[in-house]
Structures are given as C-alpha cells and as structure tokens.
PDB file of C-alpha atoms in Angstrom:
ATOM      1  CA  UNK A 789      51.927 -33.632  71.535  1.00 47.00           C
ATOM      2  CA  UNK A 790      48.860 -35.455  71.174  1.00 49.00           C
ATOM      3  CA  UNK A 791      48.014 -32.858  68.678  1.00 49.00           C
ATOM      4  CA  UNK A 792      51.039 -33.781  66.673  1.00 49.00           C
ATOM      5  CA  UNK A 793      50.061 -37.410  66.615  1.00 50.00           C
ATOM      6  CA  UNK A 794      46.667 -36.611  65.446  1.00 47.00           C
ATOM      7  CA  UNK A 795      48.066 -34.444  62.666  1.00 48.00           C
ATOM      8  CA  UNK A 796      50.302 -37.240  61.498  1.00 50.00           C
ATOM      9  CA  UNK A 797      47.462 -39.655  61.296  1.00 50.00           C
ATOM     10  CA  UNK A 798      45.720 -39.699  57.984  1.00 49.00           C
ATOM     11  CA  UNK A 799      42.628 -37.540  57.931  1.00 50.00           C
ATOM     12  CA  UNK A 800      39.438 -38.765  56.398  1.00 49.00           C
ATOM     13  CA  UNK A 801      40.079 -36.372  53.465  1.00 50.00           C
ATOM     14  CA  UNK A 802      43.480 -37.803  52.710  1.00 48.00           C
ATOM     15  CA  UNK A 803      42.148 -41.330  52.829  1.00 48.00           C
ATOM     16  CA  UNK A 804      39.481 -40.500  50.263  1.00 49.00           C
ATOM     17  CA  UNK A 805      42.035 -39.007  47.963  1.00 51.00           C
ATOM     18  CA  UNK A 806      42.358 -42.313  46.177  1.00 50.00           C
ATOM     19  CA  UNK A 807      38.629 -42.349  45.467  1.00 58.00           C
ATOM     20  CA  UNK A 808      38.641 -38.814  43.796  1.00 56.00           C
ATOM     21  CA  UNK A 809      40.876 -40.334  41.100  1.00 61.00           C
ATOM     22  CA  UNK A 810      38.151 -42.745  40.512  1.00 59.00           C
ATOM     23  CA  UNK A 811      35.683 -39.814  40.521  1.00 60.00           C
ATOM     24  CA  UNK A 812      37.962 -37.983  38.040  1.00 65.00           C
ATOM     25  CA  UNK A 813      37.143 -40.450  35.296  1.00 72.00           C
ATOM     26  CA  UNK A 814      33.347 -39.760  35.503  1.00 80.00           C
ATOM     27  CA  UNK A 815      34.266 -36.002  35.772  1.00 83.00           C
ATOM     28  CA  UNK A 816      36.457 -36.280  32.702  1.00 83.00           C
ATOM     29  CA  UNK A 817      33.611 -38.084  30.891  1.00 88.00           C
ATOM     30  CA  UNK A 818      31.257 -35.333  32.098  1.00 88.00           C
ATOM     31  CA  UNK A 819      33.625 -32.675  30.898  1.00 90.00           C
ATOM     32  CA  UNK A 820      33.973 -34.373  27.482  1.00 90.00           C
ATOM     33  CA  UNK A 821      30.161 -34.693  27.218  1.00 91.00           C
ATOM     34  CA  UNK A 822      29.793 -30.974  28.186  1.00 92.00           C
ATOM     35  CA  UNK A 823      32.443 -29.960  25.636  1.00 94.00           C
ATOM     36  CA  UNK A 824      30.663 -32.044  22.995  1.00 94.00           C
ATOM     37  CA  UNK A 825      27.359 -30.491  23.942  1.00 95.00           C
ATOM     38  CA  UNK A 826      28.863 -27.029  23.928  1.00 94.00           C
ATOM     39  CA  UNK A 827      30.267 -27.739  20.507  1.00 95.00           C
ATOM     40  CA  UNK A 828      26.897 -29.039  19.257  1.00 95.00           C
ATOM     41  CA  UNK A 829      25.147 -25.874  20.647  1.00 96.00           C
ATOM     42  CA  UNK A 830      27.751 -23.568  19.125  1.00 96.00           C
ATOM     43  CA  UNK A 831      27.232 -25.356  15.741  1.00 96.00           C
ATOM     44  CA  UNK A 832      23.552 -25.033  16.082  1.00 96.00           C
ATOM     45  CA  UNK A 833      23.821 -21.392  17.088  1.00 96.00           C
ATOM     46  CA  UNK A 834      25.945 -20.705  14.026  1.00 96.00           C
ATOM     47  CA  UNK A 835      23.409 -22.414  11.855  1.00 97.00           C
ATOM     48  CA  UNK A 836      20.636 -20.372  13.365  1.00 97.00           C
ATOM     49  CA  UNK A 837      22.647 -17.257  12.811  1.00 97.00           C
ATOM     50  CA  UNK A 838      23.207 -18.212   9.179  1.00 97.00           C
ATOM     51  CA  UNK A 839      19.515 -18.975   8.770  1.00 97.00           C
ATOM     52  CA  UNK A 840      18.676 -15.563  10.236  1.00 97.00           C
ATOM     53  CA  UNK A 841      21.115 -13.827   7.859  1.00 97.00           C
ATOM     54  CA  UNK A 842      19.595 -15.608   4.900  1.00 97.00           C
ATOM     55  CA  UNK A 843      16.052 -14.787   6.042  1.00 97.00           C
ATOM     56  CA  UNK A 844      16.999 -11.184   6.522  1.00 97.00           C
ATOM     57  CA  UNK A 845      18.643 -11.032   3.093  1.00 97.00           C
ATOM     58  CA  UNK A 846      15.473 -12.516   1.437  1.00 97.00           C
ATOM     59  CA  UNK A 847      13.325 -10.113   3.363  1.00 97.00           C
ATOM     60  CA  UNK A 848      15.460  -7.133   2.333  1.00 97.00           C
ATOM     61  CA  UNK A 849      15.267  -8.326  -1.303  1.00 97.00           C
ATOM     62  CA  UNK A 850      11.453  -8.585  -1.047  1.00 97.00           C
ATOM     63  CA  UNK A 851      11.100  -5.179   0.561  1.00 97.00           C
ATOM     64  CA  UNK A 852      13.312  -3.638  -2.122  1.00 97.00           C
ATOM     65  CA  UNK A 853      11.202  -5.336  -4.858  1.00 97.00           C
ATOM     66  CA  UNK A 854       7.942  -4.225  -3.263  1.00 97.00           C
ATOM     67  CA  UNK A 855       9.227  -0.571  -2.996  1.00 97.00           C
ATOM     68  CA  UNK A 856      10.080  -0.587  -6.652  1.00 97.00           C
ATOM     69  CA  UNK A 857       6.769  -2.087  -7.582  1.00 97.00           C
ATOM     70  CA  UNK A 858       4.983   0.547  -5.426  1.00 97.00           C
ATOM     71  CA  UNK A 859       7.016   3.359  -6.993  1.00 97.00           C
ATOM     72  CA  UNK A 860       6.074   2.081 -10.471  1.00 97.00           C
ATOM     73  CA  UNK A 861       2.371   1.780  -9.490  1.00 97.00           C
ATOM     74  CA  UNK A 862       2.478   5.306  -8.065  1.00 97.00           C
ATOM     75  CA  UNK A 863       3.901   6.601 -11.399  1.00 97.00           C
ATOM     76  CA  UNK A 864       1.177   4.812 -13.278  1.00 97.00           C
ATOM     77  CA  UNK A 865      -1.588   6.097 -10.978  1.00 97.00           C
ATOM     78  CA  UNK A 866      -0.251   9.637 -11.237  1.00 97.00           C
ATOM     79  CA  UNK A 867      -0.207   9.347 -15.016  1.00 97.00           C
ATOM     80  CA  UNK A 868      -3.727   8.010 -15.009  1.00 97.00           C
ATOM     81  CA  UNK A 869      -4.824  10.758 -12.664  1.00 96.00           C
ATOM     82  CA  UNK A 870      -3.315  13.406 -14.833  1.00 96.00           C
ATOM     83  CA  UNK A 871      -5.033  11.902 -17.967  1.00 97.00           C
ATOM     84  CA  UNK A 872      -8.317  11.906 -16.096  1.00 97.00           C
ATOM     85  CA  UNK A 873      -7.851  15.522 -14.972  1.00 96.00           C
ATOM     86  CA  UNK A 874      -7.124  16.465 -18.575  1.00 96.00           C
ATOM     87  CA  UNK A 875     -10.165  14.511 -19.811  1.00 96.00           C
ATOM     88  CA  UNK A 876     -12.385  16.183 -17.354  1.00 96.00           C
ATOM     89  CA  UNK A 877     -11.092  19.607 -18.195  1.00 97.00           C
ATOM     90  CA  UNK A 878     -11.644  18.863 -21.890  1.00 97.00           C
ATOM     91  CA  UNK A 879     -15.150  17.658 -21.013  1.00 96.00           C
ATOM     92  CA  UNK A 880     -15.775  20.809 -18.919  1.00 96.00           C
ATOM     93  CA  UNK A 881     -14.567  22.963 -21.822  1.00 96.00           C
ATOM     94  CA  UNK A 882     -16.641  21.150 -24.304  1.00 96.00           C
ATOM     95  CA  UNK A 883     -19.757  21.347 -22.163  1.00 96.00           C
ATOM     96  CA  UNK A 884     -19.154  25.075 -21.572  1.00 96.00           C
ATOM     97  CA  UNK A 885     -18.821  25.625 -25.370  1.00 96.00           C
ATOM     98  CA  UNK A 886     -22.041  23.696 -25.935  1.00 95.00           C
ATOM     99  CA  UNK A 887     -23.836  25.737 -23.380  1.00 95.00           C
ATOM    100  CA  UNK A 888     -22.472  28.970 -24.946  1.00 94.00           C
ATOM    101  CA  UNK A 889     -23.462  27.783 -28.481  1.00 94.00           C
ATOM    102  CA  UNK A 890     -26.934  26.936 -27.244  1.00 93.00           C
ATOM    103  CA  UNK A 891     -27.276  30.359 -25.519  1.00 92.00           C
ATOM    104  CA  UNK A 892     -26.162  32.088 -28.642  1.00 91.00           C
ATOM    105  CA  UNK A 893     -28.600  30.065 -30.732  1.00 91.00           C
ATOM    106  CA  UNK A 894     -31.503  30.915 -28.415  1.00 89.00           C
ATOM    107  CA  UNK A 895     -30.393  34.652 -28.355  1.00 88.00           C
ATOM    108  CA  UNK A 896     -30.355  34.510 -32.229  1.00 88.00           C
ATOM    109  CA  UNK A 897     -33.933  33.079 -32.220  1.00 88.00           C
ATOM    110  CA  UNK A 898     -35.073  35.644 -29.711  1.00 81.00           C
ATOM    111  CA  UNK A 899     -36.034  33.060 -27.094  1.00 66.00           C
ATOM    112  CA  UNK A 900     -33.596  34.159 -24.328  1.00 56.00           C
ATOM    113  CA  UNK A 901     -36.351  35.406 -21.969  1.00 53.00           C
ATOM    114  CA  UNK A 902     -37.957  31.932 -21.427  1.00 52.00           C
ATOM    115  CA  UNK A 903     -37.236  32.014 -17.752  1.00 53.00           C
ATOM    116  CA  UNK A 904     -40.019  34.475 -16.726  1.00 48.00           C
ATOM    117  CA  UNK A 905     -41.749  33.014 -13.626  1.00 47.00           C
ATOM    118  CA  UNK A 906     -45.087  34.744 -14.205  1.00 47.00           C
ATOM    119  CA  UNK A 907     -45.946  32.657 -17.263  1.00 45.00           C
ATOM    120  CA  UNK A 908     -48.124  29.606 -16.629  1.00 48.00           C
ATOM    121  CA  UNK A 909     -47.812  26.325 -18.516  1.00 48.00           C
ATOM    122  CA  UNK A 910     -51.000  27.061 -20.408  1.00 51.00           C
ATOM    123  CA  UNK A 911     -49.396  30.277 -21.738  1.00 50.00           C
ATOM    124  CA  UNK A 912     -46.419  28.159 -22.967  1.00 50.00           C
ATOM    125  CA  UNK A 913     -48.842  25.907 -24.822  1.00 51.00           C
ATOM    126  CA  UNK A 914     -50.523  28.850 -26.471  1.00 51.00           C
ATOM    127  CA  UNK A 915     -47.160  30.327 -27.402  1.00 49.00           C
ATOM    128  CA  UNK A 916     -46.043  27.011 -28.894  1.00 50.00           C
ATOM    129  CA  UNK A 917     -49.301  26.796 -30.888  1.00 48.00           C
ATOM    130  CA  UNK A 918     -48.867  30.280 -32.284  1.00 48.00           C
ATOM    131  CA  UNK A 919     -45.262  29.598 -33.173  1.00 48.00           C
ATOM    132  CA  UNK A 920     -45.802  26.348 -35.084  1.00 47.00           C
ATOM    133  CA  UNK A 921     -44.812  27.976 -38.325  1.00 46.00           C
ATOM    134  CA  UNK A 922     -41.281  28.361 -36.841  1.00 46.00           C
ATOM    135  CA  UNK A 923     -39.025  25.323 -36.755  1.00 46.00           C
ATOM    136  CA  UNK A 924     -38.880  23.733 -33.352  1.00 49.00           C
ATOM    137  CA  UNK A 925     -35.575  23.393 -31.503  1.00 46.00           C
ATOM    138  CA  UNK A 926     -34.210  19.864 -31.009  1.00 49.00           C
ATOM    139  CA  UNK A 927     -34.274  18.587 -27.426  1.00 52.00           C
ATOM    140  CA  UNK A 928     -30.863  18.859 -25.830  1.00 49.00           C
ATOM    141  CA  UNK A 929     -29.468  15.708 -24.373  1.00 48.00           C
ATOM    142  CA  UNK A 930     -26.036  14.549 -23.365  1.00 46.00           C
ATOM    143  CA  UNK A 931     -25.589  12.747 -26.644  1.00 47.00           C
ATOM    144  CA  UNK A 932     -26.658  15.777 -28.720  1.00 45.00           C
ATOM    145  CA  UNK A 933     -23.824  17.469 -30.552  1.00 45.00           C
ATOM    146  CA  UNK A 934     -23.212  21.171 -30.040  1.00 46.00           C
ATOM    147  CA  UNK A 935     -25.443  23.421 -32.050  1.00 47.00           C
ATOM    148  CA  UNK A 936     -23.374  25.320 -34.605  1.00 46.00           C
ATOM    149  CA  UNK A 937     -24.285  29.050 -34.552  1.00 44.00           C
ATOM    150  CA  UNK A 938     -23.402  29.477 -38.183  1.00 45.00           C
ATOM    151  CA  UNK A 939     -25.940  26.854 -39.360  1.00 38.00           C
TER     152      UNK A 939
END
C-alpha cells in the first residue's frame, strides 16, 4: 500500500506541469517566428523561381535570335561561296580560252616547236636576229587581253 500512497503523491513531472504552460508561450513565439521565417523563405523561393523562369525565357529568346542570325549568315556565306565558285570557273574558262588562242596564234605563225631542249640560248638569239623582219609577239602577262586569232 505504500505503493498506492506514493502513486497518489504528486510526481515531479506533474508538479512541473504548471511551468510548461509558461514554456508554451515561448514555444508559441518560436512557432510563430518559425512560421514567419517559413513564409519568408517560401516567398523568397517563389521569387527565385520567377527570376529563374524570366532568365530562362530571356536565354531562350537570345538562343532563338542567334540561331536565326546564324542561319541567315550561313545563307549569305553559301551565296558568296557559290558566287566565288562561279567567278573562279569563269576565270578558269577565260584563262583556258586565252591559252588556246595563244596556242592557235603560235601555230599560225609556225612557232609551235619552241620547246626543243637541244637549242641553246645563243641559238635563240641567232634565230631572233634572223627573224627581225617578222613582227615580234607581245609579251604575255596577266593583264594582257586574249590574242584574237582572226586579227
């Protein structure tokens, strides 16, 4: 029965039950502060999410703009490349025509066998001296126009 008496007597936990009510106020304040802090953090997180969305949108717009510019530049470069190819082909054709015209002119003048390796430079000088009565051929340079075979 002594056990019954001891169970009826207030335990230390029950005596301190009046003080937890006093502790509840600081807990209530702490909970309010935590709720306020949570609310601030949620607002800040929402702001950061919005900033991220805005940044992503701006970045997507820039990427789209740059892609469009690159596509346009590629078109311009391809056009320029095609023009250069055409110009070089025209130049190649013109040069081939000039070479053919010169070969025809030399053939008409009978000078097509100038590439004989056995002739020495002195022989060329002697040949030029004996052919002074014939008109000399103009020196061919890049700026010289093609020789017309009909002239």
